[in-house]
PDB file of C-alpha atoms in Angstrom:
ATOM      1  CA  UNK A   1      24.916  32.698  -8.101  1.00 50.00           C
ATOM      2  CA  UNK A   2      21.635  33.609  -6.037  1.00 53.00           C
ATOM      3  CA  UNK A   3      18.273  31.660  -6.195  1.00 53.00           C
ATOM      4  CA  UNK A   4      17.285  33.782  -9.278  1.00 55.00           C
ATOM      5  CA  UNK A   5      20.306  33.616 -11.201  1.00 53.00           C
ATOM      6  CA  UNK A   6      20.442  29.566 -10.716  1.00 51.00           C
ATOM      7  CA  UNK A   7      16.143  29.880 -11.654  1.00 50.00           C
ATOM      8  CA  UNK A   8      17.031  31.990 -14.998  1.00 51.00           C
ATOM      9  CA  UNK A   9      19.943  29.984 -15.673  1.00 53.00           C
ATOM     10  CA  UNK A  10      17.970  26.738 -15.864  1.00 52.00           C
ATOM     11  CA  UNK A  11      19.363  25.331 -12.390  1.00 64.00           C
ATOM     12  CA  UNK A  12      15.942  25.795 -10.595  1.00 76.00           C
ATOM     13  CA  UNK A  13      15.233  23.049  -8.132  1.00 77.00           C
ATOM     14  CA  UNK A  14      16.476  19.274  -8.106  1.00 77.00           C
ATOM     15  CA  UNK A  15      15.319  16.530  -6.219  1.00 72.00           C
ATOM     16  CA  UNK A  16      17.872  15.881  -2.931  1.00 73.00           C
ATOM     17  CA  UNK A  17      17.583  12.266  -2.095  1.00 78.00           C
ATOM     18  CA  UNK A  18      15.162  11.038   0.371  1.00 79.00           C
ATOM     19  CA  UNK A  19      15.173  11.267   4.130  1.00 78.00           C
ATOM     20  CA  UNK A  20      13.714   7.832   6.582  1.00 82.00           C
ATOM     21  CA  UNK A  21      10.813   8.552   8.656  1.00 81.00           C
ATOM     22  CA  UNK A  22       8.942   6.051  11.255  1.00 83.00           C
ATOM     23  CA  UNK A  23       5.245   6.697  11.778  1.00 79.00           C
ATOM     24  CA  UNK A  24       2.359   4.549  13.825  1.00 77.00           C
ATOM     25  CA  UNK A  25      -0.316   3.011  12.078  1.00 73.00           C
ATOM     26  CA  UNK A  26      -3.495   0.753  12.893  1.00 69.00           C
ATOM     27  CA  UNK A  27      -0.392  -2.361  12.847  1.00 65.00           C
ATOM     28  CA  UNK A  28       2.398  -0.717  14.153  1.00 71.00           C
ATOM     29  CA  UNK A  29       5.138   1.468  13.502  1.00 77.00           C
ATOM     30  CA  UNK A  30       5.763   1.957   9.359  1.00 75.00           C
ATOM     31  CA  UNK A  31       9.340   3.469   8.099  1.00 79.00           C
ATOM     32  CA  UNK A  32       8.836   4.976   5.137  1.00 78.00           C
ATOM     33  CA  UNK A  33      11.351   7.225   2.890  1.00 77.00           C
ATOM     34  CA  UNK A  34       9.749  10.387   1.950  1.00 77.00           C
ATOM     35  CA  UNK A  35      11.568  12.409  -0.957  1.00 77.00           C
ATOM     36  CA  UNK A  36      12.796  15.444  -0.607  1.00 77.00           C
ATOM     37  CA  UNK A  37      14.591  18.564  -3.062  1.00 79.00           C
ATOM     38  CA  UNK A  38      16.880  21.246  -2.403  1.00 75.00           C
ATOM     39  CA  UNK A  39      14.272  23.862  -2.365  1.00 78.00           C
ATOM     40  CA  UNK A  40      12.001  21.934   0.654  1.00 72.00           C
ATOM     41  CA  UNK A  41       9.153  22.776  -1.201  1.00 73.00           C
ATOM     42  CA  UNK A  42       8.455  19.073  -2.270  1.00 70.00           C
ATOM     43  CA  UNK A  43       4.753  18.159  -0.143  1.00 70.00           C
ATOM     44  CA  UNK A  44       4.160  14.792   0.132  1.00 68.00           C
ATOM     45  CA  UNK A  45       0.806  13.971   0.059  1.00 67.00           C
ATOM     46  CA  UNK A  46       0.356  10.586   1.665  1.00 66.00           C
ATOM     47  CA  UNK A  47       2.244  11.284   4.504  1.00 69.00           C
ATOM     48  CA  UNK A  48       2.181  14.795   5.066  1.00 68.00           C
ATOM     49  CA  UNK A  49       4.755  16.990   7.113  1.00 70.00           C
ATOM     50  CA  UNK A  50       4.493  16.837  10.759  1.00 71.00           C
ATOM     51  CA  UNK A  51       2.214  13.744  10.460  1.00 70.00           C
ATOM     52  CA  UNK A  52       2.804  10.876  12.628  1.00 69.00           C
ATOM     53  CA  UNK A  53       0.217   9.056  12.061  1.00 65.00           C
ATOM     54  CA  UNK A  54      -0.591   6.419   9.406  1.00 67.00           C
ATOM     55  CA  UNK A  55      -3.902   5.125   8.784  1.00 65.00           C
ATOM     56  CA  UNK A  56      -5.030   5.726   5.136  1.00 74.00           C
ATOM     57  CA  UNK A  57      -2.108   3.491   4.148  1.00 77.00           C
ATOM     58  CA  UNK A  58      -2.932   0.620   5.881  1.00 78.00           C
ATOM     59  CA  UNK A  59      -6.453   0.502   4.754  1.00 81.00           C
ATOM     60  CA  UNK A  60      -5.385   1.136   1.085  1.00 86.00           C
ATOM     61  CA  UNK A  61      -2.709  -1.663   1.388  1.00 87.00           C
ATOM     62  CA  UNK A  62      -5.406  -4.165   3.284  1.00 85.00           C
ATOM     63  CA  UNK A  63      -7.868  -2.846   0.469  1.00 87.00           C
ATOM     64  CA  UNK A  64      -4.997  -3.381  -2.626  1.00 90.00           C
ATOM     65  CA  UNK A  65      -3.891  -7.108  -0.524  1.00 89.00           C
ATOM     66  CA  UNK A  66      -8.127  -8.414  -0.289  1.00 84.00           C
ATOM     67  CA  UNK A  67      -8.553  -7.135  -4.144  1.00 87.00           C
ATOM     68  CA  UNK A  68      -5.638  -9.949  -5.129  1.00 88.00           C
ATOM     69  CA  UNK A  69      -2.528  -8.350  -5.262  1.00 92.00           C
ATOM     70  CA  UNK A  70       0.930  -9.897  -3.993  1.00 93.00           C
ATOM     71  CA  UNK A  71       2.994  -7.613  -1.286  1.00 93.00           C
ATOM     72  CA  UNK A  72       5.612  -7.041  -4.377  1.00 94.00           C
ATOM     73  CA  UNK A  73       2.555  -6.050  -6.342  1.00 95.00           C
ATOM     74  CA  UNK A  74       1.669  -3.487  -3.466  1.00 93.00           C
ATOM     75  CA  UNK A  75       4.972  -2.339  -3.219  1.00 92.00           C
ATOM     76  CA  UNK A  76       5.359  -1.331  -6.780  1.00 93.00           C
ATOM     77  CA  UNK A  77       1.304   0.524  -7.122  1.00 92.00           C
ATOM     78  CA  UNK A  78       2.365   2.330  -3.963  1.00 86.00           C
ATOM     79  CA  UNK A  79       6.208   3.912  -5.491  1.00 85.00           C
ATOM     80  CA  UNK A  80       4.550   4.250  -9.105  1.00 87.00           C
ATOM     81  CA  UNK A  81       1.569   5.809  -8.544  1.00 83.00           C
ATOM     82  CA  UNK A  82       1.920   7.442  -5.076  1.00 75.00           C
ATOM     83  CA  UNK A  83       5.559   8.235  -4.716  1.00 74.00           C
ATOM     84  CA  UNK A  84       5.800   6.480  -1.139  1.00 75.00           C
ATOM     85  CA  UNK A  85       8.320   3.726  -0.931  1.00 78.00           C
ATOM     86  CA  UNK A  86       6.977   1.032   1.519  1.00 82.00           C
ATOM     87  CA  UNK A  87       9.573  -1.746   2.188  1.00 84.00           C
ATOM     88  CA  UNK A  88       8.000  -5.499   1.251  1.00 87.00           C
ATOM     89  CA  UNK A  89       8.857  -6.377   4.512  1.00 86.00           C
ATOM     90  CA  UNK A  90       6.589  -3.583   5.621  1.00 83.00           C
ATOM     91  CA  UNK A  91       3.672  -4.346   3.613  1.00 87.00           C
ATOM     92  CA  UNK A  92       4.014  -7.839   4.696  1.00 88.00           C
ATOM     93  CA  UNK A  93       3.620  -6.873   8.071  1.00 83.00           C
ATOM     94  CA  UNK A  94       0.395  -4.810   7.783  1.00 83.00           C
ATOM     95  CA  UNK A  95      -1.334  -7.299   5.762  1.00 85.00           C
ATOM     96  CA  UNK A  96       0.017 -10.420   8.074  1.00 84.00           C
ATOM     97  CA  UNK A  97      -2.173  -8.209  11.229  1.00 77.00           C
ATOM     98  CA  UNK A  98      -5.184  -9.076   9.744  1.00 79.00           C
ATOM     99  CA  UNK A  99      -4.162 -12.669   7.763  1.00 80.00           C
ATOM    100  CA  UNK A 100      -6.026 -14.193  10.841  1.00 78.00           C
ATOM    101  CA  UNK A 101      -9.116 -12.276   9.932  1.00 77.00           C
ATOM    102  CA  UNK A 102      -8.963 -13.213   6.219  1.00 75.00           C
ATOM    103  CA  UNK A 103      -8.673 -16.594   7.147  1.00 79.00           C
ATOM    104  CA  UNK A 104     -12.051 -16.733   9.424  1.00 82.00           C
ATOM    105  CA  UNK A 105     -13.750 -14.830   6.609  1.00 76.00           C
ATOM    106  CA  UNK A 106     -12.362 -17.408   3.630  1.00 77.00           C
ATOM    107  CA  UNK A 107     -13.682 -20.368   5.474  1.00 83.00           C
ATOM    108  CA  UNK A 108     -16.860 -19.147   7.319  1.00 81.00           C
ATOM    109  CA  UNK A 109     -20.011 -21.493   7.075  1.00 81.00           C
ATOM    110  CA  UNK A 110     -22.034 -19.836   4.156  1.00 75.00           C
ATOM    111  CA  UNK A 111     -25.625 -19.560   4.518  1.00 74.00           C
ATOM    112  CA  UNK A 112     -28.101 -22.286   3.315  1.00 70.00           C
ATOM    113  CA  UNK A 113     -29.751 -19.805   1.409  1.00 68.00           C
ATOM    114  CA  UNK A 114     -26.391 -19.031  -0.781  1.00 64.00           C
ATOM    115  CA  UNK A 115     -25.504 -22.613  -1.143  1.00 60.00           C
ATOM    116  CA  UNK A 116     -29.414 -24.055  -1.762  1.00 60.00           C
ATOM    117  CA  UNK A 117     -30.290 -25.579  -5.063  1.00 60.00           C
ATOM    118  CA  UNK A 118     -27.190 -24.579  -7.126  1.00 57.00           C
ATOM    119  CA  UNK A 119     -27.726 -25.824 -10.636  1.00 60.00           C
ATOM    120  CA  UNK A 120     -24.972 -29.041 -11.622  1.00 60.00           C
ATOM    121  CA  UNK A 121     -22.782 -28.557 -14.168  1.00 58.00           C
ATOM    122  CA  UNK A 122     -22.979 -31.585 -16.279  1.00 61.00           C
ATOM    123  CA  UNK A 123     -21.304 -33.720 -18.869  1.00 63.00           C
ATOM    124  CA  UNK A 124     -22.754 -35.237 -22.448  1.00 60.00           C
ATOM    125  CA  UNK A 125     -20.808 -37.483 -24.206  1.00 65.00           C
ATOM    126  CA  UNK A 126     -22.107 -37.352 -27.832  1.00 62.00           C
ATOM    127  CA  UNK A 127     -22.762 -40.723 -29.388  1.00 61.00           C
TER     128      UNK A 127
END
């Protein structure tokens, strides 16, 4: 049966498993699995053909990791609503490159000016 005799017939195209791919990012290499279907028309859009090079993913995965989330948190926004499929162990090494950063930041001296005359919370026992 030709392509427009399996098209008419309802046997248009399927997806065809997924295929590994190692790209470079701002923290090293990433492997990835990027889907793929029996036509090759499937275009991925966060990591396009031909692309080695990775650095929207980071910063969205930095971004996602400073906003709260856990790595298995990460993991699942990135499969469900962008189709990549980042290992854990992945996403935990992105986010440990810049843990020392995150660190400094979290327990930098804060101004005087931000920490002045804060009112005092304060309890009243009633009689």
């Amino acid at each position: 049966m030709d392509s427009t005799g399996k098209t008419a017939a309802g046997q248009g195209n399927h997806r065809n498993g997924y295929y590994p791919k190692r790209v470079d990012s701002n923290y090293g290499p990433v492997d990835v699995t990027v889907p793929r279907d029996r036509n090759g028309s499937f275009l991925p859009t966060m990591v396009p053909k031909g692309s080695r090079r990775l650095t929207d993913v980071d910063d969205m995965i930095i971004s996602l990791y400073a906003g709260g989330m856990t790595v298995r948190d990460i993991q699942h926004h990135m499969i469900t609503s962008m189709g990549v499929d980042i290992s854990h162990e992945t996403i935990s090494a992105i986010t440990d490159a810049v843990l020392d950063e995150v660190m400094i930041w979290q327990n930098r001296q804060l101004d005087e000016s931000l920490t002045g005359d804060l009112p005092r919370c304060t309890t009243h026992q009633s009689p």
